[in-house]
mmCIF file with all atom_site columns, N, CA, C and O in Angstrom:
data_model
loop_
_atom_site.group_PDB
_atom_site.id
_atom_site.type_symbol
_atom_site.label_atom_id
_atom_site.label_alt_id
_atom_site.label_comp_id
_atom_site.label_asym_id
_atom_site.label_entity_id
_atom_site.label_seq_id
_atom_site.pdbx_PDB_ins_code
_atom_site.Cartn_x
_atom_site.Cartn_y
_atom_site.Cartn_z
_atom_site.occupancy
_atom_site.B_iso_or_equiv
_atom_site.pdbx_formal_charge
_atom_site.auth_seq_id
_atom_site.auth_comp_id
_atom_site.auth_asym_id
_atom_site.auth_atom_id
_atom_site.pdbx_PDB_model_num
ATOM 1   N N  . MET A 1 1  ? 0.832   -1.175 0.000  1.00 59.00 ? 578 MET A N  1
ATOM 2   C CA . MET A 1 1  ? 0.000   0.000  0.000  1.00 59.00 ? 578 MET A CA 1
ATOM 3   C C  . MET A 1 1  ? 0.880   1.244  0.000  1.00 59.00 ? 578 MET A C  1
ATOM 4   O O  . MET A 1 1  ? 0.725   2.084  -0.860 1.00 59.00 ? 578 MET A O  1
ATOM 5   N N  . ALA A 1 2  ? 1.786   1.397  0.947  1.00 60.00 ? 579 ALA A N  1
ATOM 6   C CA . ALA A 1 2  ? 2.603   2.599  1.066  1.00 60.00 ? 579 ALA A CA 1
ATOM 7   C C  . ALA A 1 2  ? 3.516   2.836  -0.138 1.00 60.00 ? 579 ALA A C  1
ATOM 8   O O  . ALA A 1 2  ? 3.725   3.988  -0.499 1.00 60.00 ? 579 ALA A O  1
ATOM 9   N N  . PRO A 1 3  ? 4.080   1.810  -0.789 1.00 72.00 ? 580 PRO A N  1
ATOM 10  C CA . PRO A 1 3  ? 4.958   2.077  -1.927 1.00 72.00 ? 580 PRO A CA 1
ATOM 11  C C  . PRO A 1 3  ? 4.269   2.806  -3.083 1.00 72.00 ? 580 PRO A C  1
ATOM 12  O O  . PRO A 1 3  ? 4.925   3.462  -3.875 1.00 72.00 ? 580 PRO A O  1
ATOM 13  N N  . ARG A 1 4  ? 2.956   2.698  -3.188 1.00 85.00 ? 581 ARG A N  1
ATOM 14  C CA . ARG A 1 4  ? 2.239   3.369  -4.263 1.00 85.00 ? 581 ARG A CA 1
ATOM 15  C C  . ARG A 1 4  ? 1.964   4.832  -3.940 1.00 85.00 ? 581 ARG A C  1
ATOM 16  O O  . ARG A 1 4  ? 1.598   5.594  -4.819 1.00 85.00 ? 581 ARG A O  1
ATOM 17  N N  . LEU A 1 5  ? 2.123   5.226  -2.676 1.00 87.00 ? 582 LEU A N  1
ATOM 18  C CA . LEU A 1 5  ? 1.857   6.594  -2.259 1.00 87.00 ? 582 LEU A CA 1
ATOM 19  C C  . LEU A 1 5  ? 3.145   7.409  -2.269 1.00 87.00 ? 582 LEU A C  1
ATOM 20  O O  . LEU A 1 5  ? 4.214   6.892  -1.980 1.00 87.00 ? 582 LEU A O  1
ATOM 21  N N  . VAL A 1 6  ? 3.014   8.688  -2.592 1.00 91.00 ? 583 VAL A N  1
ATOM 22  C CA . VAL A 1 6  ? 4.163   9.590  -2.597 1.00 91.00 ? 583 VAL A CA 1
ATOM 23  C C  . VAL A 1 6  ? 3.769   10.857 -1.859 1.00 91.00 ? 583 VAL A C  1
ATOM 24  O O  . VAL A 1 6  ? 2.699   11.431 -2.107 1.00 91.00 ? 583 VAL A O  1
ATOM 25  N N  . ILE A 1 7  ? 4.614   11.310 -0.958 1.00 90.00 ? 584 ILE A N  1
ATOM 26  C CA . ILE A 1 7  ? 4.380   12.551 -0.220 1.00 90.00 ? 584 ILE A CA 1
ATOM 27  C C  . ILE A 1 7  ? 4.602   13.710 -1.192 1.00 90.00 ? 584 ILE A C  1
ATOM 28  O O  . ILE A 1 7  ? 5.630   13.781 -1.858 1.00 90.00 ? 584 ILE A O  1
ATOM 29  N N  . THR A 1 8  ? 3.632   14.623 -1.269 1.00 91.00 ? 585 THR A N  1
ATOM 30  C CA . THR A 1 8  ? 3.698   15.695 -2.264 1.00 91.00 ? 585 THR A CA 1
ATOM 31  C C  . THR A 1 8  ? 4.153   17.038 -1.705 1.00 91.00 ? 585 THR A C  1
ATOM 32  O O  . THR A 1 8  ? 4.463   17.940 -2.479 1.00 91.00 ? 585 THR A O  1
ATOM 33  N N  . THR A 1 9  ? 4.170   17.193 -0.388 1.00 91.00 ? 586 THR A N  1
ATOM 34  C CA . THR A 1 9  ? 4.591   18.469 0.197  1.00 91.00 ? 586 THR A CA 1
ATOM 35  C C  . THR A 1 9  ? 5.469   18.219 1.418  1.00 91.00 ? 586 THR A C  1
ATOM 36  O O  . THR A 1 9  ? 5.496   17.122 1.968  1.00 91.00 ? 586 THR A O  1
ATOM 37  N N  . GLY A 1 10 ? 6.170   19.252 1.835  1.00 93.00 ? 587 GLY A N  1
ATOM 38  C CA . GLY A 1 10 ? 6.947   19.168 3.061  1.00 93.00 ? 587 GLY A CA 1
ATOM 39  C C  . GLY A 1 10 ? 8.364   18.684 2.852  1.00 93.00 ? 587 GLY A C  1
ATOM 40  O O  . GLY A 1 10 ? 8.845   18.506 1.730  1.00 93.00 ? 587 GLY A O  1
ATOM 41  N N  . ALA A 1 11 ? 9.039   18.458 3.967  1.00 95.00 ? 588 ALA A N  1
ATOM 42  C CA . ALA A 1 11 ? 10.452  18.080 3.960  1.00 95.00 ? 588 ALA A CA 1
ATOM 43  C C  . ALA A 1 11 ? 10.688  16.712 3.313  1.00 95.00 ? 588 ALA A C  1
ATOM 44  O O  . ALA A 1 11 ? 11.763  16.457 2.776  1.00 95.00 ? 588 ALA A O  1
ATOM 45  N N  . LYS A 1 12 ? 9.707   15.844 3.360  1.00 93.00 ? 589 LYS A N  1
ATOM 46  C CA . LYS A 1 12 ? 9.859   14.487 2.809  1.00 93.00 ? 589 LYS A CA 1
ATOM 47  C C  . LYS A 1 12 ? 9.214   14.344 1.432  1.00 93.00 ? 589 LYS A C  1
ATOM 48  O O  . LYS A 1 12 ? 8.871   13.243 1.007  1.00 93.00 ? 589 LYS A O  1
ATOM 49  N N  . LYS A 1 13 ? 9.062   15.458 0.719  1.00 94.00 ? 590 LYS A N  1
ATOM 50  C CA . LYS A 1 13 ? 8.444   15.454 -0.603 1.00 94.00 ? 590 LYS A CA 1
ATOM 51  C C  . LYS A 1 13 ? 9.152   14.462 -1.524 1.00 94.00 ? 590 LYS A C  1
ATOM 52  O O  . LYS A 1 13 ? 10.378  14.400 -1.578 1.00 94.00 ? 590 LYS A O  1
ATOM 53  N N  . GLY A 1 14 ? 8.355   13.663 -2.242 1.00 94.00 ? 591 GLY A N  1
ATOM 54  C CA . GLY A 1 14 ? 8.898   12.694 -3.178 1.00 94.00 ? 591 GLY A CA 1
ATOM 55  C C  . GLY A 1 14 ? 9.191   11.339 -2.552 1.00 94.00 ? 591 GLY A C  1
ATOM 56  O O  . GLY A 1 14 ? 9.465   10.382 -3.257 1.00 94.00 ? 591 GLY A O  1
ATOM 57  N N  . GLN A 1 15 ? 9.123   11.243 -1.240 1.00 94.00 ? 592 GLN A N  1
ATOM 58  C CA . GLN A 1 15 ? 9.385   9.968  -0.563 1.00 94.00 ? 592 GLN A CA 1
ATOM 59  C C  . GLN A 1 15 ? 8.074   9.227  -0.322 1.00 94.00 ? 592 GLN A C  1
ATOM 60  O O  . GLN A 1 15 ? 6.991   9.774  -0.466 1.00 94.00 ? 592 GLN A O  1
ATOM 61  N N  . HIS A 1 16 ? 8.196   7.967  0.045  1.00 93.00 ? 593 HIS A N  1
ATOM 62  C CA . HIS A 1 16 ? 7.043   7.142  0.355  1.00 93.00 ? 593 HIS A CA 1
ATOM 63  C C  . HIS A 1 16 ? 6.809   7.154  1.860  1.00 93.00 ? 593 HIS A C  1
ATOM 64  O O  . HIS A 1 16 ? 7.762   7.050  2.635  1.00 93.00 ? 593 HIS A O  1
ATOM 65  N N  . PRO A 1 17 ? 5.542   7.272  2.304  1.00 91.00 ? 594 PRO A N  1
ATOM 66  C CA . PRO A 1 17 ? 5.252   7.237  3.742  1.00 91.00 ? 594 PRO A CA 1
ATOM 67  C C  . PRO A 1 17 ? 5.436   5.824  4.297  1.00 91.00 ? 594 PRO A C  1
ATOM 68  O O  . PRO A 1 17 ? 5.286   4.841  3.574  1.00 91.00 ? 594 PRO A O  1
ATOM 69  N N  . SER A 1 18 ? 5.746   5.769  5.578  1.00 90.00 ? 595 SER A N  1
ATOM 70  C CA . SER A 1 18 ? 5.858   4.459  6.229  1.00 90.00 ? 595 SER A CA 1
ATOM 71  C C  . SER A 1 18 ? 4.464   3.886  6.452  1.00 90.00 ? 595 SER A C  1
ATOM 72  O O  . SER A 1 18 ? 3.460   4.611  6.421  1.00 90.00 ? 595 SER A O  1
ATOM 73  N N  . ALA A 1 19 ? 4.384   2.599  6.690  1.00 89.00 ? 596 ALA A N  1
ATOM 74  C CA . ALA A 1 19 ? 3.091   1.950  6.935  1.00 89.00 ? 596 ALA A CA 1
ATOM 75  C C  . ALA A 1 19 ? 2.381   2.563  8.146  1.00 89.00 ? 596 ALA A C  1
ATOM 76  O O  . ALA A 1 19 ? 1.176   2.833  8.076  1.00 89.00 ? 596 ALA A O  1
ATOM 77  N N  . PRO A 1 20 ? 3.094   2.832  9.265  1.00 93.00 ? 597 PRO A N  1
ATOM 78  C CA . PRO A 1 20 ? 2.396   3.473  10.394 1.00 93.00 ? 597 PRO A CA 1
ATOM 79  C C  . PRO A 1 20 ? 1.847   4.859  10.030 1.00 93.00 ? 597 PRO A C  1
ATOM 80  O O  . PRO A 1 20 ? 0.772   5.238  10.493 1.00 93.00 ? 597 PRO A O  1
ATOM 81  N N  . SER A 1 21 ? 2.554   5.592  9.196  1.00 90.00 ? 598 SER A N  1
ATOM 82  C CA . SER A 1 21 ? 2.054   6.910  8.780  1.00 90.00 ? 598 SER A CA 1
ATOM 83  C C  . SER A 1 21 ? 0.775   6.771  7.962  1.00 90.00 ? 598 SER A C  1
ATOM 84  O O  . SER A 1 21 ? -0.165  7.562  8.118  1.00 90.00 ? 598 SER A O  1
ATOM 85  N N  . VAL A 1 22 ? 0.744   5.786  7.085  1.00 89.00 ? 599 VAL A N  1
ATOM 86  C CA . VAL A 1 22 ? -0.456  5.550  6.281  1.00 89.00 ? 599 VAL A CA 1
ATOM 87  C C  . VAL A 1 22 ? -1.615  5.160  7.185  1.00 89.00 ? 599 VAL A C  1
ATOM 88  O O  . VAL A 1 22 ? -2.735  5.681  7.026  1.00 89.00 ? 599 VAL A O  1
ATOM 89  N N  . MET A 1 23 ? -1.375  4.286  8.141  1.00 93.00 ? 600 MET A N  1
ATOM 90  C CA . MET A 1 23 ? -2.433  3.875  9.059  1.00 93.00 ? 600 MET A CA 1
ATOM 91  C C  . MET A 1 23 ? -2.931  5.063  9.872  1.00 93.00 ? 600 MET A C  1
ATOM 92  O O  . MET A 1 23 ? -4.139  5.206  10.096 1.00 93.00 ? 600 MET A O  1
ATOM 93  N N  . ARG A 1 24 ? -2.030  5.941  10.314 1.00 94.00 ? 601 ARG A N  1
ATOM 94  C CA . ARG A 1 24 ? -2.412  7.132  11.067 1.00 94.00 ? 601 ARG A CA 1
ATOM 95  C C  . ARG A 1 24 ? -3.282  8.047  10.203 1.00 94.00 ? 601 ARG A C  1
ATOM 96  O O  . ARG A 1 24 ? -4.309  8.557  10.649 1.00 94.00 ? 601 ARG A O  1
ATOM 97  N N  . MET A 1 25 ? -2.881  8.245  8.946  1.00 91.00 ? 602 MET A N  1
ATOM 98  C CA . MET A 1 25 ? -3.661  9.097  8.042  1.00 91.00 ? 602 MET A CA 1
ATOM 99  C C  . MET A 1 25 ? -5.066  8.536  7.838  1.00 91.00 ? 602 MET A C  1
ATOM 100 O O  . MET A 1 25 ? -6.047  9.283  7.841  1.00 91.00 ? 602 MET A O  1
ATOM 101 N N  . LEU A 1 26 ? -5.163  7.222  7.646  1.00 93.00 ? 603 LEU A N  1
ATOM 102 C CA . LEU A 1 26 ? -6.470  6.594  7.454  1.00 93.00 ? 603 LEU A CA 1
ATOM 103 C C  . LEU A 1 26 ? -7.329  6.722  8.711  1.00 93.00 ? 603 LEU A C  1
ATOM 104 O O  . LEU A 1 26 ? -8.530  7.008  8.620  1.00 93.00 ? 603 LEU A O  1
ATOM 105 N N  . ARG A 1 27 ? -6.722  6.523  9.885  1.00 97.00 ? 604 ARG A N  1
ATOM 106 C CA . ARG A 1 27 ? -7.457  6.650  11.148 1.00 97.00 ? 604 ARG A CA 1
ATOM 107 C C  . ARG A 1 27 ? -7.966  8.080  11.331 1.00 97.00 ? 604 ARG A C  1
ATOM 108 O O  . ARG A 1 27 ? -9.125  8.301  11.680 1.00 97.00 ? 604 ARG A O  1
ATOM 109 N N  . GLU A 1 28 ? -7.090  9.079  11.069 1.00 96.00 ? 605 GLU A N  1
ATOM 110 C CA . GLU A 1 28 ? -7.487  10.480 11.215 1.00 96.00 ? 605 GLU A CA 1
ATOM 111 C C  . GLU A 1 28 ? -8.606  10.830 10.237 1.00 96.00 ? 605 GLU A C  1
ATOM 112 O O  . GLU A 1 28 ? -9.539  11.555 10.590 1.00 96.00 ? 605 GLU A O  1
ATOM 113 N N  . HIS A 1 29 ? -8.526  10.297 9.032  1.00 95.00 ? 606 HIS A N  1
ATOM 114 C CA . HIS A 1 29 ? -9.586  10.536 8.048  1.00 95.00 ? 606 HIS A CA 1
ATOM 115 C C  . HIS A 1 29 ? -10.907 9.956  8.531  1.00 95.00 ? 606 HIS A C  1
ATOM 116 O O  . HIS A 1 29 ? -11.954 10.616 8.461  1.00 95.00 ? 606 HIS A O  1
ATOM 117 N N  . ASP A 1 30 ? -10.871 8.722  9.036  1.00 95.00 ? 607 ASP A N  1
ATOM 118 C CA . ASP A 1 30 ? -12.087 8.087  9.543  1.00 95.00 ? 607 ASP A CA 1
ATOM 119 C C  . ASP A 1 30 ? -12.676 8.877  10.708 1.00 95.00 ? 607 ASP A C  1
ATOM 120 O O  . ASP A 1 30 ? -13.895 9.030  10.805 1.00 95.00 ? 607 ASP A O  1
ATOM 121 N N  . GLU A 1 31 ? -11.807 9.391  11.589 1.00 96.00 ? 608 GLU A N  1
ATOM 122 C CA . GLU A 1 31 ? -12.284 10.182 12.729 1.00 96.00 ? 608 GLU A CA 1
ATOM 123 C C  . GLU A 1 31 ? -12.948 11.469 12.249 1.00 96.00 ? 608 GLU A C  1
ATOM 124 O O  . GLU A 1 31 ? -13.994 11.862 12.770 1.00 96.00 ? 608 GLU A O  1
ATOM 125 N N  . ARG A 1 32 ? -12.366 12.131 11.235 1.00 95.00 ? 609 ARG A N  1
ATOM 126 C CA . ARG A 1 32 ? -12.971 13.355 10.698 1.00 95.00 ? 609 ARG A CA 1
ATOM 127 C C  . ARG A 1 32 ? -14.319 13.064 10.058 1.00 95.00 ? 609 ARG A C  1
ATOM 128 O O  . ARG A 1 32 ? -15.276 13.822 10.227 1.00 95.00 ? 609 ARG A O  1
ATOM 129 N N  . MET A 1 33 ? -14.399 11.961 9.317  1.00 94.00 ? 610 MET A N  1
ATOM 130 C CA . MET A 1 33 ? -15.661 11.607 8.665  1.00 94.00 ? 610 MET A CA 1
ATOM 131 C C  . MET A 1 33 ? -16.734 11.267 9.703  1.00 94.00 ? 610 MET A C  1
ATOM 132 O O  . MET A 1 33 ? -17.896 11.647 9.551  1.00 94.00 ? 610 MET A O  1
ATOM 133 N N  . ALA A 1 34 ? -16.355 10.568 10.770 1.00 93.00 ? 611 ALA A N  1
ATOM 134 C CA . ALA A 1 34 ? -17.309 10.228 11.825 1.00 93.00 ? 611 ALA A CA 1
ATOM 135 C C  . ALA A 1 34 ? -17.794 11.487 12.534 1.00 93.00 ? 611 ALA A C  1
ATOM 136 O O  . ALA A 1 34 ? -18.985 11.614 12.839 1.00 93.00 ? 611 ALA A O  1
ATOM 137 N N  . ALA A 1 35 ? -16.900 12.443 12.771 1.00 92.00 ? 612 ALA A N  1
ATOM 138 C CA . ALA A 1 35 ? -17.285 13.698 13.418 1.00 92.00 ? 612 ALA A CA 1
ATOM 139 C C  . ALA A 1 35 ? -18.238 14.486 12.523 1.00 92.00 ? 612 ALA A C  1
ATOM 140 O O  . ALA A 1 35 ? -19.222 15.061 12.998 1.00 92.00 ? 612 ALA A O  1
ATOM 141 N N  . ALA A 1 36 ? -17.962 14.502 11.229 1.00 89.00 ? 613 ALA A N  1
ATOM 142 C CA . ALA A 1 36 ? -18.832 15.212 10.293 1.00 89.00 ? 613 ALA A CA 1
ATOM 143 C C  . ALA A 1 36 ? -20.203 14.540 10.234 1.00 89.00 ? 613 ALA A C  1
ATOM 144 O O  . ALA A 1 36 ? -21.232 15.217 10.180 1.00 89.00 ? 613 ALA A O  1
ATOM 145 N N  . GLU A 1 37 ? -20.227 13.234 10.249 1.00 87.00 ? 614 GLU A N  1
ATOM 146 C CA . GLU A 1 37 ? -21.492 12.495 10.213 1.00 87.00 ? 614 GLU A CA 1
ATOM 147 C C  . GLU A 1 37 ? -22.288 12.753 11.492 1.00 87.00 ? 614 GLU A C  1
ATOM 148 O O  . GLU A 1 37 ? -23.504 12.935 11.444 1.00 87.00 ? 614 GLU A O  1
ATOM 149 N N  . THR A 1 38 ? -21.609 12.802 12.629 1.00 86.00 ? 615 THR A N  1
ATOM 150 C CA . THR A 1 38 ? -22.266 13.090 13.897 1.00 86.00 ? 615 THR A CA 1
ATOM 151 C C  . THR A 1 38 ? -22.837 14.496 13.888 1.00 86.00 ? 615 THR A C  1
ATOM 152 O O  . THR A 1 38 ? -23.971 14.721 14.301 1.00 86.00 ? 615 THR A O  1
ATOM 153 N N  . ALA A 1 39 ? -22.058 15.464 13.393 1.00 82.00 ? 616 ALA A N  1
ATOM 154 C CA . ALA A 1 39 ? -22.521 16.834 13.317 1.00 82.00 ? 616 ALA A CA 1
ATOM 155 C C  . ALA A 1 39 ? -23.739 16.952 12.403 1.00 82.00 ? 616 ALA A C  1
ATOM 156 O O  . ALA A 1 39 ? -24.692 17.661 12.701 1.00 82.00 ? 616 ALA A O  1
ATOM 157 N N  . LYS A 1 40 ? -23.716 16.219 11.302 1.00 80.00 ? 617 LYS A N  1
ATOM 158 C CA . LYS A 1 40 ? -24.848 16.239 10.357 1.00 80.00 ? 617 LYS A CA 1
ATOM 159 C C  . LYS A 1 40 ? -26.083 15.640 11.036 1.00 80.00 ? 617 LYS A C  1
ATOM 160 O O  . LYS A 1 40 ? -27.185 16.152 10.878 1.00 80.00 ? 617 LYS A O  1
ATOM 161 N N  . GLY A 1 41 ? -25.897 14.576 11.797 1.00 76.00 ? 618 GLY A N  1
ATOM 162 C CA . GLY A 1 41 ? -27.025 13.945 12.504 1.00 76.00 ? 618 GLY A CA 1
ATOM 163 C C  . GLY A 1 41 ? -27.606 14.846 13.564 1.00 76.00 ? 618 GLY A C  1
ATOM 164 O O  . GLY A 1 41 ? -28.821 14.931 13.721 1.00 76.00 ? 618 GLY A O  1
ATOM 165 N N  . LEU A 1 42 ? -26.756 15.552 14.291 1.00 66.00 ? 619 LEU A N  1
ATOM 166 C CA . LEU A 1 42 ? -27.227 16.489 15.305 1.00 66.00 ? 619 LEU A CA 1
ATOM 167 C C  . LEU A 1 42 ? -27.958 17.653 14.656 1.00 66.00 ? 619 LEU A C  1
ATOM 168 O O  . LEU A 1 42 ? -28.971 18.115 15.156 1.00 66.00 ? 619 LEU A O  1
ATOM 169 N N  . GLU A 1 43 ? -27.442 18.117 13.534 1.00 67.00 ? 620 GLU A N  1
ATOM 170 C CA . GLU A 1 43 ? -28.069 19.217 12.816 1.00 67.00 ? 620 GLU A CA 1
ATOM 171 C C  . GLU A 1 43 ? -29.477 18.820 12.353 1.00 67.00 ? 620 GLU A C  1
ATOM 172 O O  . GLU A 1 43 ? -30.420 19.586 12.449 1.00 67.00 ? 620 GLU A O  1
ATOM 173 N N  . ALA A 1 44 ? -29.605 17.603 11.868 1.00 66.00 ? 621 ALA A N  1
ATOM 174 C CA . ALA A 1 44 ? -30.904 17.107 11.398 1.00 66.00 ? 621 ALA A CA 1
ATOM 175 C C  . ALA A 1 44 ? -31.870 16.937 12.562 1.00 66.00 ? 621 ALA A C  1
ATOM 176 O O  . ALA A 1 44 ? -33.064 17.181 12.416 1.00 66.00 ? 621 ALA A O  1
ATOM 177 N N  . ALA A 1 45 ? -31.355 16.550 13.724 1.00 62.00 ? 622 ALA A N  1
ATOM 178 C CA . ALA A 1 45 ? -32.206 16.344 14.887 1.00 62.00 ? 622 ALA A CA 1
ATOM 179 C C  . ALA A 1 45 ? -32.716 17.671 15.448 1.00 62.00 ? 622 ALA A C  1
ATOM 180 O O  . ALA A 1 45 ? -33.816 17.737 15.989 1.00 62.00 ? 622 ALA A O  1
ATOM 181 N N  . VAL A 1 46 ? -31.953 18.739 15.290 1.00 61.00 ? 623 VAL A N  1
ATOM 182 C CA . VAL A 1 46 ? -32.330 20.036 15.829 1.00 61.00 ? 623 VAL A CA 1
ATOM 183 C C  . VAL A 1 46 ? -33.295 20.765 14.893 1.00 61.00 ? 623 VAL A C  1
ATOM 184 O O  . VAL A 1 46 ? -34.200 21.459 15.322 1.00 61.00 ? 623 VAL A O  1
ATOM 185 N N  . SER A 1 47 ? -33.125 20.610 13.577 1.00 58.00 ? 624 SER A N  1
ATOM 186 C CA . SER A 1 47 ? -33.986 21.298 12.606 1.00 58.00 ? 624 SER A CA 1
ATOM 187 C C  . SER A 1 47 ? -35.365 20.664 12.570 1.00 58.00 ? 624 SER A C  1
ATOM 188 O O  . SER A 1 47 ? -35.489 19.455 12.597 1.00 58.00 ? 624 SER A O  1
ATOM 189 N N  . PRO A 1 48 ? -36.387 21.497 12.462 1.00 60.00 ? 625 PRO A N  1
ATOM 190 C CA . PRO A 1 48 ? -37.755 20.934 12.380 1.00 60.00 ? 625 PRO A CA 1
ATOM 191 C C  . PRO A 1 48 ? -38.068 20.389 11.020 1.00 60.00 ? 625 PRO A C  1
ATOM 192 O O  . PRO A 1 48 ? -37.583 20.598 10.034 1.00 60.00 ? 625 PRO A O  1
#
């Protein structure tokens, strides 16, 4: 998975991320999506 990815910005530009970095990115993405989904659900519950 990680060999196909390339860092596009920052000090490590052009390098491949480590497997733990990829897992961290995926976890953070999932957490953001869950927070957005929760916010959307709360918004729907409050609106008439």
